[in-house]
Coordinates of C-alpha atoms and ligand atoms in Angstrom, one line a residue:
X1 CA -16.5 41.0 15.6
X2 CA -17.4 38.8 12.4
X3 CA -15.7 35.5 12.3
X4 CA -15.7 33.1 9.7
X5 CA -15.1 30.4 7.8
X6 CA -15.1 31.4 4.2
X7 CA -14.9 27.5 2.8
X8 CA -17.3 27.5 -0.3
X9 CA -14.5 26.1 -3.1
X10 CA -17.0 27.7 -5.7
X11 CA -16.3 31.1 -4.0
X12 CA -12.5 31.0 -3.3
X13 CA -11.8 28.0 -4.0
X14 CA -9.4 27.2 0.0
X15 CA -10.4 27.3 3.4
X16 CA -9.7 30.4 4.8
X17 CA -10.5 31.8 8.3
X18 CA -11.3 35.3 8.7
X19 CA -11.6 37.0 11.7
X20 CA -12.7 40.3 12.0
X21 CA -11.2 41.6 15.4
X22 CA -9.0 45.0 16.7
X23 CA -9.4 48.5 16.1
X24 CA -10.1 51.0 13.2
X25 CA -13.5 49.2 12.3
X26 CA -14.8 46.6 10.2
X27 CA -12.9 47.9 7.1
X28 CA -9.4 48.0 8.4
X29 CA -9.8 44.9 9.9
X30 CA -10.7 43.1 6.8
X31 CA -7.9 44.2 5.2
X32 CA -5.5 43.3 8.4
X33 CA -7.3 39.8 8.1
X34 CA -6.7 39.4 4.2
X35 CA -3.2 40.6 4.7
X36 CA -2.1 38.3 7.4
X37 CA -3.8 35.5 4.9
X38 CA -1.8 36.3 2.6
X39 CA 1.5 36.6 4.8
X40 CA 0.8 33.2 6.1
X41 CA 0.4 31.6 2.8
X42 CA -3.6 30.6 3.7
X43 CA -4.2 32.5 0.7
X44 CA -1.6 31.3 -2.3
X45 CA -0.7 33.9 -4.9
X46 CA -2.9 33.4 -8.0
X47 CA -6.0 32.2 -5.8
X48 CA -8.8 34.2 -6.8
X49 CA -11.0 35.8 -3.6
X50 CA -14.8 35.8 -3.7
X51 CA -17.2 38.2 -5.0
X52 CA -17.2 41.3 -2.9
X53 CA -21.4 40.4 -2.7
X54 CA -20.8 37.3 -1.4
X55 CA -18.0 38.0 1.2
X56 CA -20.0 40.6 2.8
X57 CA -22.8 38.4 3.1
X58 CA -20.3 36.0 4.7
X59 CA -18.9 38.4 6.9
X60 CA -22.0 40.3 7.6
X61 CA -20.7 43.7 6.5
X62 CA -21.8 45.8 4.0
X63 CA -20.5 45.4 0.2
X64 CA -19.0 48.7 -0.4
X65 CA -16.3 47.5 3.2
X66 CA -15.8 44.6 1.2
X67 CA -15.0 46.7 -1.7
X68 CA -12.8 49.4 -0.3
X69 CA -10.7 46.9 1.5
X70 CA -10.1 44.6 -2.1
X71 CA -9.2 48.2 -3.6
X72 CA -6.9 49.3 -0.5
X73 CA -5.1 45.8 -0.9
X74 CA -4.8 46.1 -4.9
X75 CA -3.5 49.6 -4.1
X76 CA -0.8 48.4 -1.8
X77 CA 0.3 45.4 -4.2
X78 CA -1.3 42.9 -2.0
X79 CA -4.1 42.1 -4.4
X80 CA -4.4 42.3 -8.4
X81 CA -7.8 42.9 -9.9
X82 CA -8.5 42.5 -13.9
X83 CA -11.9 43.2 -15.4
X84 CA -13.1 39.7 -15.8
X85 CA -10.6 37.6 -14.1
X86 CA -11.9 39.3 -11.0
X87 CA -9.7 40.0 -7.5
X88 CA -6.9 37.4 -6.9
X89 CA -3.7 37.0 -4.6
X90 CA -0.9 38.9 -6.5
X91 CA 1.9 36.6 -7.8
X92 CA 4.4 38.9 -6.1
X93 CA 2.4 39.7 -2.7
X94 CA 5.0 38.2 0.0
X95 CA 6.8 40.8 0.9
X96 CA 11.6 40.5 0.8
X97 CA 12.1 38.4 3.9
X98 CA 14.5 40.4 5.9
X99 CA 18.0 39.8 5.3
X100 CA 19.4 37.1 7.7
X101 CA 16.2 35.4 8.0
X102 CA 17.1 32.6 5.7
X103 CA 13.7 31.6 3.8
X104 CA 11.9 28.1 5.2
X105 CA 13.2 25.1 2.4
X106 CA 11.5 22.0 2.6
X107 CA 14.1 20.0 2.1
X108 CA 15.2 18.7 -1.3
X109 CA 13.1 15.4 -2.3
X110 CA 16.1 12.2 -1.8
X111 CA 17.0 11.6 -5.3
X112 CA 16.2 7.9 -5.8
X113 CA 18.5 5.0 -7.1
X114 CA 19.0 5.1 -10.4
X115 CA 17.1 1.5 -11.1
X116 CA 15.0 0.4 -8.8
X117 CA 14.6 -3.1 -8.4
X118 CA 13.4 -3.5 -4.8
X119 CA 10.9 -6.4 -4.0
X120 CA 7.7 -5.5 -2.5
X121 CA 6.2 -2.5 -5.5
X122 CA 4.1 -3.6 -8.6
X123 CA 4.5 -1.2 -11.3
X124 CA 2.6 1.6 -10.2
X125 CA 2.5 3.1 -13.9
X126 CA 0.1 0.5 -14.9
X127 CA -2.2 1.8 -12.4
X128 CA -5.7 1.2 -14.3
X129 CA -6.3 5.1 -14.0
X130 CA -9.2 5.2 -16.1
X131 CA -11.2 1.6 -14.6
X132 CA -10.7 3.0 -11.3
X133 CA -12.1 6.2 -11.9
X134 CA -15.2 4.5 -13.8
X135 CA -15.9 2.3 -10.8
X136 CA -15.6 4.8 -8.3
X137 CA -17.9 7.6 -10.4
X138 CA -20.5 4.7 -10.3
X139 CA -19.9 3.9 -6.6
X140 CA -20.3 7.3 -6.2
X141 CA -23.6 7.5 -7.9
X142 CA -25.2 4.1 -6.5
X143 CA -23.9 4.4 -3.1
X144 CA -27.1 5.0 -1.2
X145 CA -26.6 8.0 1.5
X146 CA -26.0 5.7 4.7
X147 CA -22.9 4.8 3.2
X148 CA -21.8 7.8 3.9
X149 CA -22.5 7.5 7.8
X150 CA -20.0 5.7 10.0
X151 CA -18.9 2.5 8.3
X152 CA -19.5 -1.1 9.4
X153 CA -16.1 -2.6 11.0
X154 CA -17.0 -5.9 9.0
X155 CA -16.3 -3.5 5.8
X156 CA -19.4 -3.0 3.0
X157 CA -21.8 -5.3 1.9
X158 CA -20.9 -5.0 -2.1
X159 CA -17.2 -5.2 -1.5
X160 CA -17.4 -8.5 0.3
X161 CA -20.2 -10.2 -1.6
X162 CA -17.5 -9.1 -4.5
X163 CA -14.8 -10.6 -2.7
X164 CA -15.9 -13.5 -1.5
X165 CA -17.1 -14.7 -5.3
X166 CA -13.7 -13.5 -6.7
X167 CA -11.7 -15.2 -4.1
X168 CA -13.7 -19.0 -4.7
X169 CA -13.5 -18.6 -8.1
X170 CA -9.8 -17.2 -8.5
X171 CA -7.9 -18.5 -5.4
X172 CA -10.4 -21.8 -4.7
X173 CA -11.2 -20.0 -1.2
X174 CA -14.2 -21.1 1.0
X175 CA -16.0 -18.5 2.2
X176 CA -19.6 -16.7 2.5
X177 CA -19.3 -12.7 2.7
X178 CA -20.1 -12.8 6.6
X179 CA -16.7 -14.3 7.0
X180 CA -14.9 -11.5 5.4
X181 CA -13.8 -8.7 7.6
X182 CA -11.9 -5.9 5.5
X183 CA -8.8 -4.2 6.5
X184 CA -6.2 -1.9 5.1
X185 CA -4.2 -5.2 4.0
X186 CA -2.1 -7.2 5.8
X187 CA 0.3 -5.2 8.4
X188 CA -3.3 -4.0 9.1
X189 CA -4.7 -7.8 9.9
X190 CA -1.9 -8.7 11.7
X191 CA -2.0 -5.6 14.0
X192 CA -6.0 -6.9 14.6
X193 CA -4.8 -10.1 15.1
X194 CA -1.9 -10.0 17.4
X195 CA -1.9 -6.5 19.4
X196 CA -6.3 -6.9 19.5
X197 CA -5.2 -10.3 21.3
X198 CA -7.1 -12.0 19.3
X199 CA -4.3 -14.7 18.7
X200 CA -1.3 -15.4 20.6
X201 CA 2.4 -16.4 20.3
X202 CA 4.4 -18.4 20.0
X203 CA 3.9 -18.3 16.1
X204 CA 6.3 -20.0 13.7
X205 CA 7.0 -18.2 10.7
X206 CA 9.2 -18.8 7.7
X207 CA 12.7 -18.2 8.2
X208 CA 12.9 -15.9 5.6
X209 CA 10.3 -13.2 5.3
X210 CA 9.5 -10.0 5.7
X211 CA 11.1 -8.0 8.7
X212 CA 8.5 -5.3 8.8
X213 CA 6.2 -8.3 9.6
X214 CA 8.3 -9.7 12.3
X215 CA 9.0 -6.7 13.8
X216 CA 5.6 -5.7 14.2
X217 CA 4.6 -9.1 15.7
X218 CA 7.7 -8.6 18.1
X219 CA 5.7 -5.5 19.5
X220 CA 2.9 -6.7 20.2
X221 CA 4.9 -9.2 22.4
X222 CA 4.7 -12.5 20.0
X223 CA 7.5 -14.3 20.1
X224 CA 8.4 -16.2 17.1
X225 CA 10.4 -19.2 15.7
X226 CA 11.5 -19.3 12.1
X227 CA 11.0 -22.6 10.7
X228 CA 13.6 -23.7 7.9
X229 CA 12.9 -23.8 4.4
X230 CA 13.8 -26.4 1.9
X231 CA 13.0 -26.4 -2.0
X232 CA 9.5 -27.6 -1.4
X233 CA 9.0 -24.7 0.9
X234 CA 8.3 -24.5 5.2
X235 CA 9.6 -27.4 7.0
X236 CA 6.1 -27.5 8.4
X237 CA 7.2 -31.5 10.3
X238 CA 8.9 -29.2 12.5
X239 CA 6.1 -27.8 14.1
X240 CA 5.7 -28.5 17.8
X241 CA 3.7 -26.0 20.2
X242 CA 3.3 -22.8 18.7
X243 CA 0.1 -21.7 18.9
X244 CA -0.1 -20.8 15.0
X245 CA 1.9 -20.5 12.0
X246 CA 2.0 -17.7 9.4
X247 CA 3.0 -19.0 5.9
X248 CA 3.2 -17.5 2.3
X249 CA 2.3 -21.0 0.7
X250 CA 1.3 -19.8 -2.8
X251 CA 4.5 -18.1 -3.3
X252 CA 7.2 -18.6 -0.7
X253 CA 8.5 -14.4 0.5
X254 CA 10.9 -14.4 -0.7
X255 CA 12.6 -17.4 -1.5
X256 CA 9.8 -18.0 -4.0
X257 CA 8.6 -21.7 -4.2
X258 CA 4.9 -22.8 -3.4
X259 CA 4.8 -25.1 -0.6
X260 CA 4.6 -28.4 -1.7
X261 CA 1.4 -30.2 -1.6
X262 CA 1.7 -32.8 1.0
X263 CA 3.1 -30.2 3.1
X264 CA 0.2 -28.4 2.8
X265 CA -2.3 -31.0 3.9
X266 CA 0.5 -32.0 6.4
X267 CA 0.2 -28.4 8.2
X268 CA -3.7 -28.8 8.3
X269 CA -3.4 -32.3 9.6
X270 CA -0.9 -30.2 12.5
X271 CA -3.7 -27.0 13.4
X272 CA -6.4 -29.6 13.8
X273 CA -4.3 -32.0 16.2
X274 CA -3.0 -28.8 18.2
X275 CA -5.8 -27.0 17.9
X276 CA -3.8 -24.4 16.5
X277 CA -4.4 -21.8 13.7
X278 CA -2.5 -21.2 10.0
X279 CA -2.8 -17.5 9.1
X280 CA -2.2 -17.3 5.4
X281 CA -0.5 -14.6 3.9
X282 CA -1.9 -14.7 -0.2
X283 CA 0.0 -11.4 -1.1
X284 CA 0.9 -12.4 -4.5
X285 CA -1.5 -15.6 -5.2
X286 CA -2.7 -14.3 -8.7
X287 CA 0.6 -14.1 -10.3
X288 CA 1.3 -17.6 -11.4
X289 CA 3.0 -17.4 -14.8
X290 CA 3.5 -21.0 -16.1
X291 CA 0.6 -23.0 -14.4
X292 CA -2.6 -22.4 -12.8
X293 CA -2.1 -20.3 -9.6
X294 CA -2.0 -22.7 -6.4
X295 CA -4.8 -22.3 -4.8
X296 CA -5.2 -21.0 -1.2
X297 CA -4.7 -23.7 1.5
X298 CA -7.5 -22.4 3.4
X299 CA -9.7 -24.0 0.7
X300 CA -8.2 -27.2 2.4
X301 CA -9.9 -26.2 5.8
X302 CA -11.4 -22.8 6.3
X303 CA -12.4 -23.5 10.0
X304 CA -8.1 -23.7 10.7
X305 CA -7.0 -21.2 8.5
X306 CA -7.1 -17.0 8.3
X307 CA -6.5 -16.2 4.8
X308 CA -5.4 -12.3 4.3
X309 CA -5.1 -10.9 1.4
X310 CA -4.5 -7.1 0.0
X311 CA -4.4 -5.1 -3.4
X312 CA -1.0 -3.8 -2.5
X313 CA 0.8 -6.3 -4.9
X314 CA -2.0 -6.2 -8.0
X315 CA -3.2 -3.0 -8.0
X316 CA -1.1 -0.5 -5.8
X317 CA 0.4 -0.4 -2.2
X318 CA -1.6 3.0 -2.1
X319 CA -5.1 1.9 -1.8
X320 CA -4.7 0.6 1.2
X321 CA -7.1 -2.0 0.9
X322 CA -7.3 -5.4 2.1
X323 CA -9.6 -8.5 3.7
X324 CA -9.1 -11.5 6.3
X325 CA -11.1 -14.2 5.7
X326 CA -11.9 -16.0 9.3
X327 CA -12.8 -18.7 10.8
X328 CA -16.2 -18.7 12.8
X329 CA -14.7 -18.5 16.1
X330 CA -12.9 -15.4 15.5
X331 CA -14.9 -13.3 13.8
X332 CA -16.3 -11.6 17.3
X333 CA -13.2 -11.2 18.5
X334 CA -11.6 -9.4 15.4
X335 CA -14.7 -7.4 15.0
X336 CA -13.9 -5.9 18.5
X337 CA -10.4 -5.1 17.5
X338 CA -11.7 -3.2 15.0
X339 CA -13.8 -1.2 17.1
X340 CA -17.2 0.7 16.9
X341 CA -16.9 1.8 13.5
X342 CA -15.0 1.5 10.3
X343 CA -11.7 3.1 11.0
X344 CA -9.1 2.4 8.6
X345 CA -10.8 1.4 5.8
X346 CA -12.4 4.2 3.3
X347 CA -16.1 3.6 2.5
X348 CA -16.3 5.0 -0.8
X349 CA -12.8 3.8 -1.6
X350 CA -14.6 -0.2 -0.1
X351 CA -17.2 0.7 -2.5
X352 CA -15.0 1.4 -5.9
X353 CA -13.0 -1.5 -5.4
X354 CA -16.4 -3.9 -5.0
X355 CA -17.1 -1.9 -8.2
X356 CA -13.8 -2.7 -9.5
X357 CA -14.0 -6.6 -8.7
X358 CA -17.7 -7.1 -9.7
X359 CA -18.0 -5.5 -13.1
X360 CA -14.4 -7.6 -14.2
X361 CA -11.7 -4.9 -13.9
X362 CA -9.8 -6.6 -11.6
X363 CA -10.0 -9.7 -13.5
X364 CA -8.8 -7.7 -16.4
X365 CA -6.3 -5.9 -14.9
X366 CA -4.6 -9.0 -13.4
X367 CA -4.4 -10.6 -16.4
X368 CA -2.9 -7.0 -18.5
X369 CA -0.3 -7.1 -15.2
X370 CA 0.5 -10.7 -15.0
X371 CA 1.4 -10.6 -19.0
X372 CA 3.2 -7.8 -18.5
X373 CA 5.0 -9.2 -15.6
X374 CA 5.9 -12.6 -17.4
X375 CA 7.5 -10.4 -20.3
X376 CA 9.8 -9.0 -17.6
X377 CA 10.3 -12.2 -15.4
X378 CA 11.3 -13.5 -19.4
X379 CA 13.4 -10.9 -20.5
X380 CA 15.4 -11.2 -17.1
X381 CA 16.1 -14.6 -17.1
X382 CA 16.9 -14.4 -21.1
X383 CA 19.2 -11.2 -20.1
X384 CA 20.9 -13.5 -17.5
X385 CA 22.1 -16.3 -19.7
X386 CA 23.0 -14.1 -21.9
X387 CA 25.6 -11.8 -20.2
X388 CA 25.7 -13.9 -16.4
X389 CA 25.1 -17.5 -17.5
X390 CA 26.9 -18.5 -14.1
X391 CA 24.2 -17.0 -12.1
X392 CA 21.0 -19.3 -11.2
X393 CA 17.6 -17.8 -11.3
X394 CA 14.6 -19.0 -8.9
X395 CA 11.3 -18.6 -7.4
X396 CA 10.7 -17.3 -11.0
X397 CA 6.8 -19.6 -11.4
X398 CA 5.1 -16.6 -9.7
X399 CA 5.3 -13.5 -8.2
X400 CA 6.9 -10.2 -8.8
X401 CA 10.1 -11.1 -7.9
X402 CA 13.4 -13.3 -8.4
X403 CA 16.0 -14.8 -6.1
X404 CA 19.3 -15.0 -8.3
X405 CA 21.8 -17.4 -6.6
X406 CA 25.0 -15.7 -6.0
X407 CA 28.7 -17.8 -4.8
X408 CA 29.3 -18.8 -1.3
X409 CA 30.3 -15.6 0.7
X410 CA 29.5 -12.5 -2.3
X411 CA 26.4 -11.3 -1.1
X412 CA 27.3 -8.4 0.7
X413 CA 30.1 -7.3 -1.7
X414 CA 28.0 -7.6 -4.8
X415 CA 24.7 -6.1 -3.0
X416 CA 27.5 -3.2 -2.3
X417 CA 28.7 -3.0 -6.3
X418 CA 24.6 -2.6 -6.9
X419 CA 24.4 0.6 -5.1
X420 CA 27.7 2.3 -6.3
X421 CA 26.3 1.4 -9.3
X422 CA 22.8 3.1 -8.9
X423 CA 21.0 -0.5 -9.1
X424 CA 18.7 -0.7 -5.7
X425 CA 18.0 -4.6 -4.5
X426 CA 18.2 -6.6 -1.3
X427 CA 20.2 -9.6 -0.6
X428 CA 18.5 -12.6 0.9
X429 CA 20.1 -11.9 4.4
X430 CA 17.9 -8.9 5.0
X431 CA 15.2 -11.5 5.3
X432 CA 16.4 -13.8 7.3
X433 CA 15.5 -14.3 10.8
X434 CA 17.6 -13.2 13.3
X435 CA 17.1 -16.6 15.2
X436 CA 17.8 -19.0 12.6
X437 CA 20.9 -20.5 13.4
X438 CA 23.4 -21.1 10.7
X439 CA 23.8 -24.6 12.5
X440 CA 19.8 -25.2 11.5
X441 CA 20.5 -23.9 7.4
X442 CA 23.6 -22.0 6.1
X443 CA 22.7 -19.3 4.8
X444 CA 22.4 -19.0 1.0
X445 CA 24.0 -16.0 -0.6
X446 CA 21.4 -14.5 -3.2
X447 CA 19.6 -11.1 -4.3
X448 CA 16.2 -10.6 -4.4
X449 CA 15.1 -8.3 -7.7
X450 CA 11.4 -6.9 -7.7
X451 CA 11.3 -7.0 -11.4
X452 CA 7.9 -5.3 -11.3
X453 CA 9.0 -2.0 -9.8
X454 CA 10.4 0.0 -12.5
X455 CA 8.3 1.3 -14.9
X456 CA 8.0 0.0 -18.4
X457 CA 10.2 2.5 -20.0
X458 CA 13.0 1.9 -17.6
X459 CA 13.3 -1.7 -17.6
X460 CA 15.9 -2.2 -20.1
X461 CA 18.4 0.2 -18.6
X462 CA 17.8 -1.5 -15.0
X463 CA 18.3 -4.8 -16.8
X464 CA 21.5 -4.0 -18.2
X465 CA 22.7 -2.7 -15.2
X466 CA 22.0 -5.5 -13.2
X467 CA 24.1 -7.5 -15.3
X468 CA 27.0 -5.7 -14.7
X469 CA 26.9 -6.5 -10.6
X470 CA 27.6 -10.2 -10.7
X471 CA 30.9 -11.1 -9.5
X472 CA 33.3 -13.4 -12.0
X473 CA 32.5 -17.3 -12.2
Ligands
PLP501 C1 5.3 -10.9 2.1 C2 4.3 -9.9 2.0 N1 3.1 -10.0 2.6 C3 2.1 -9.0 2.5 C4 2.3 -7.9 1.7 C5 1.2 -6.9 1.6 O1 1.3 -6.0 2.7 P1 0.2 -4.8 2.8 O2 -1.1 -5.5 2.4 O3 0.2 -4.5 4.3 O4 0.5 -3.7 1.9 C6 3.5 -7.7 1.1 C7 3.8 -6.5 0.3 O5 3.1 -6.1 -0.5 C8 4.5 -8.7 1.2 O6 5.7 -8.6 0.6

């Protein structure tokens, strides 16, 4: 009995398991093998099959079974074989399924909304294609061969000596590279942080955020406590005896204000008195459109603050790629969350995006997406004047998304209109916490429009039909 893996993509191009068992000898079992490939859909019409030479060397059988069982197949309709082209899977080898045996569907893709202007996507069509593939063809090439062993749970070397320069110079972080551990961005950091027990509730958070976040925090048994927001951001004086506070200070999620300066120092002067800890959430801190970005607060004290950042907002949600930079007392402690080895993050996709940062694409590429992003953040709020002049626009400084004001009590109706009309959005109540009391802030009626998500082509027509969802003045 010959079993094998035929894998060689040069030779067939798919992995395909042969095994050369049962009666009738080695011939008629080859061709029982290659037919039940085929049957099975291992081997895909069109996919051509090796060289009879080089199969029977794989198999250990002599050419002329090889041959004979191709030629048996091409005679039964299984196989095709054309001088040149060589022996492939016919187009038309699966057999009629028998009637009443309805064929296998996956099922129909869900057609999308017709505009989608969800927060939380960049546009994914400006994905620097080409950059990306440059930096990871030289990662490729430099990478010296143990970074292809088990990664370091810290992350590579080159991406955070890369980091750590970009993040002084661009978000005014303090940090040397042995304080960055990377992570597969920030649901990632928060998992290491809260279910490795490396912190522990009660955490405040903002009472508006992101519900993914607090749900995940919820199961790893935090409890937390929404703080109220006002227009210069988290009511940080109403800290008491959490044990940490998780913020979005650059860019409030999603109410979209940066937390005001003496509230910043103000929730420093708290972590050092409490011996507590700020964790930083810096998801969208290099789109500032009308100032210089705000830099990160844990500039203001990098021995109180975790600062987590990800590419998910300026490059794609795909990569997967992020970094917590820690204090020195919990580097250890993360490091053991991680575990062993590197086990989320990709090596070789760590090593493109140091790449990436240290020869200036990313620098370039933020700046392409933040003009392009402007242009849209202008063209809405021009678009709104124009045809909705009753409707305010905020939180419209940074980011890659606005909070339009809607009347007292029209939220749910209007969010409602959006999707009969095709026009995908949240309102702000899918962000609020479940435990903020409307005694503690009413809660303001609004809709949150990720203005980056639809490509550039489609922006107009989801523009236009935004502005048909407004109720009267
Ligand atoms: C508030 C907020 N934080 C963080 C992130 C980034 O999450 P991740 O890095 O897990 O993709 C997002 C979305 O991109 C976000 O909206």
């Amino acid at each position: 009995m010959a079993d094998l893996w035929v894998n060689s993509a040069e030779r067939i191009g798919a992995d395909l398991h042969l095994e050369l068992s049962g009666p009738g000898g080695r011939r008629a079992a080859l061709i029982r093998a290659l037919r039940e490939a085929v049957r099975g859909g291992r081997l895909a019409p069109g996919t051509r099959l090796p060289p009879y030479r080089s199969l029977a060397a794989d198999l250990g059988v002599a050419r002329n079974t090889v041959a004979d069982a191709y030629a048996e197949l091409v005679a039964e309709g299984w196989l095709t074989a054309r001088q040149g082209s060589g022996t492939r899977v016919a187009e038309r080898a699966l057999p009629p399924r028998p009637a009443g045996n309805p064929p296998v569907r996956t099922p129909p893709r869900a057609r999308g909304p017709l505009h989608d202007l969800r927060q939380g996507t960049p546009d994914v069509s400006g994905f620097p294609r080409a950059d990306w593939l440059a930096s990871y063809r030289r990662a490729l090439q430099q990478a010296p061969s143990e970074a292809f062993g088990p990664g370091d749970p810290a992350g590579r070397a080159e991406l955070r000596e890369a980091l750590a320069e970009y993040l002084a110079r661009a978000r005014g972080v303090r940090c040397e590279p042995d304080r960055i551990v990377v992570c597969s961005g920030f649901g990632h950091a928060l998992r290491l942080l809260f279910e490795g027990r490396v912190l522990r509730g009660p955490l405040a958070v903002e009472a508006y955020g992101l519900p993914f976040h607090r749900e995940l925090l919820g199961g790893a048994g935090v409890r937390t406590v929404p703080l109220p927001l006002d227009e210069d951001g988290a009511r940080v004086d109403r800290l008491t005896r959490e044990r940490g506070v998780l913020l979005t200070p650059a860019h409030q999620f999603p109410t979209g204000g940066p937390l005001h300066a003496g509230r910043r120092a103000a929730v420093i002067d708290w972590a050092r008195a409490r011996d507590a800890v700020v964790v930083e959430d810096d998801y969208d801190g290099e789109f500032r459109y009308d100032r210089r970005p705000v830099g990160a607060v844990q500039g203001l004290d990098p021995e109180r603050v975790i600062l987590v950042g990800s590419v998910s907002k300026s490059l794609s949600p795909a990569v997967r790629l992020g970094w917590m930079v820690l204090p020195e007392r919990y580097m250890a402690d993360v490091l053991a969350a991680k575990g062993e080895r590197e086990a989320w993050a990709g090596v070789l996709d760590q090593l493109c995006l140091a790449d990436f940062v240290a020869s200036g694409s990313y620098d370039r590429h933020v700046r392409r997406m933040r003009q392009r992003y402007r242009g849209r953040r202008d063209r809405l709020v021009a678009a709104l004047a124009r045809r909705a002049p009753h409707i305010e626009v905020t939180g419209v400084a940074a980011g890659l998304h606005a909070v339009l004001r809607l009347p007292p009590g029209t939220e749910a109706a209007t969010v409602e209109r959006a999707r009969r009309l095709g026009v995908a959005l949240d309102g702000l109540a899918a962000f609020r916490h479940p435990q903020h009391p409307e005694s503690a802030a009413p809660a303001p009626d609004g809709l949150v429009v990720g203005y980056a998500t639809p490509p550039e082509h489609a922006y107009a027509a989801a523009l236009d039909a935004l502005c048909g969802v407004f109720p009267d003045p």
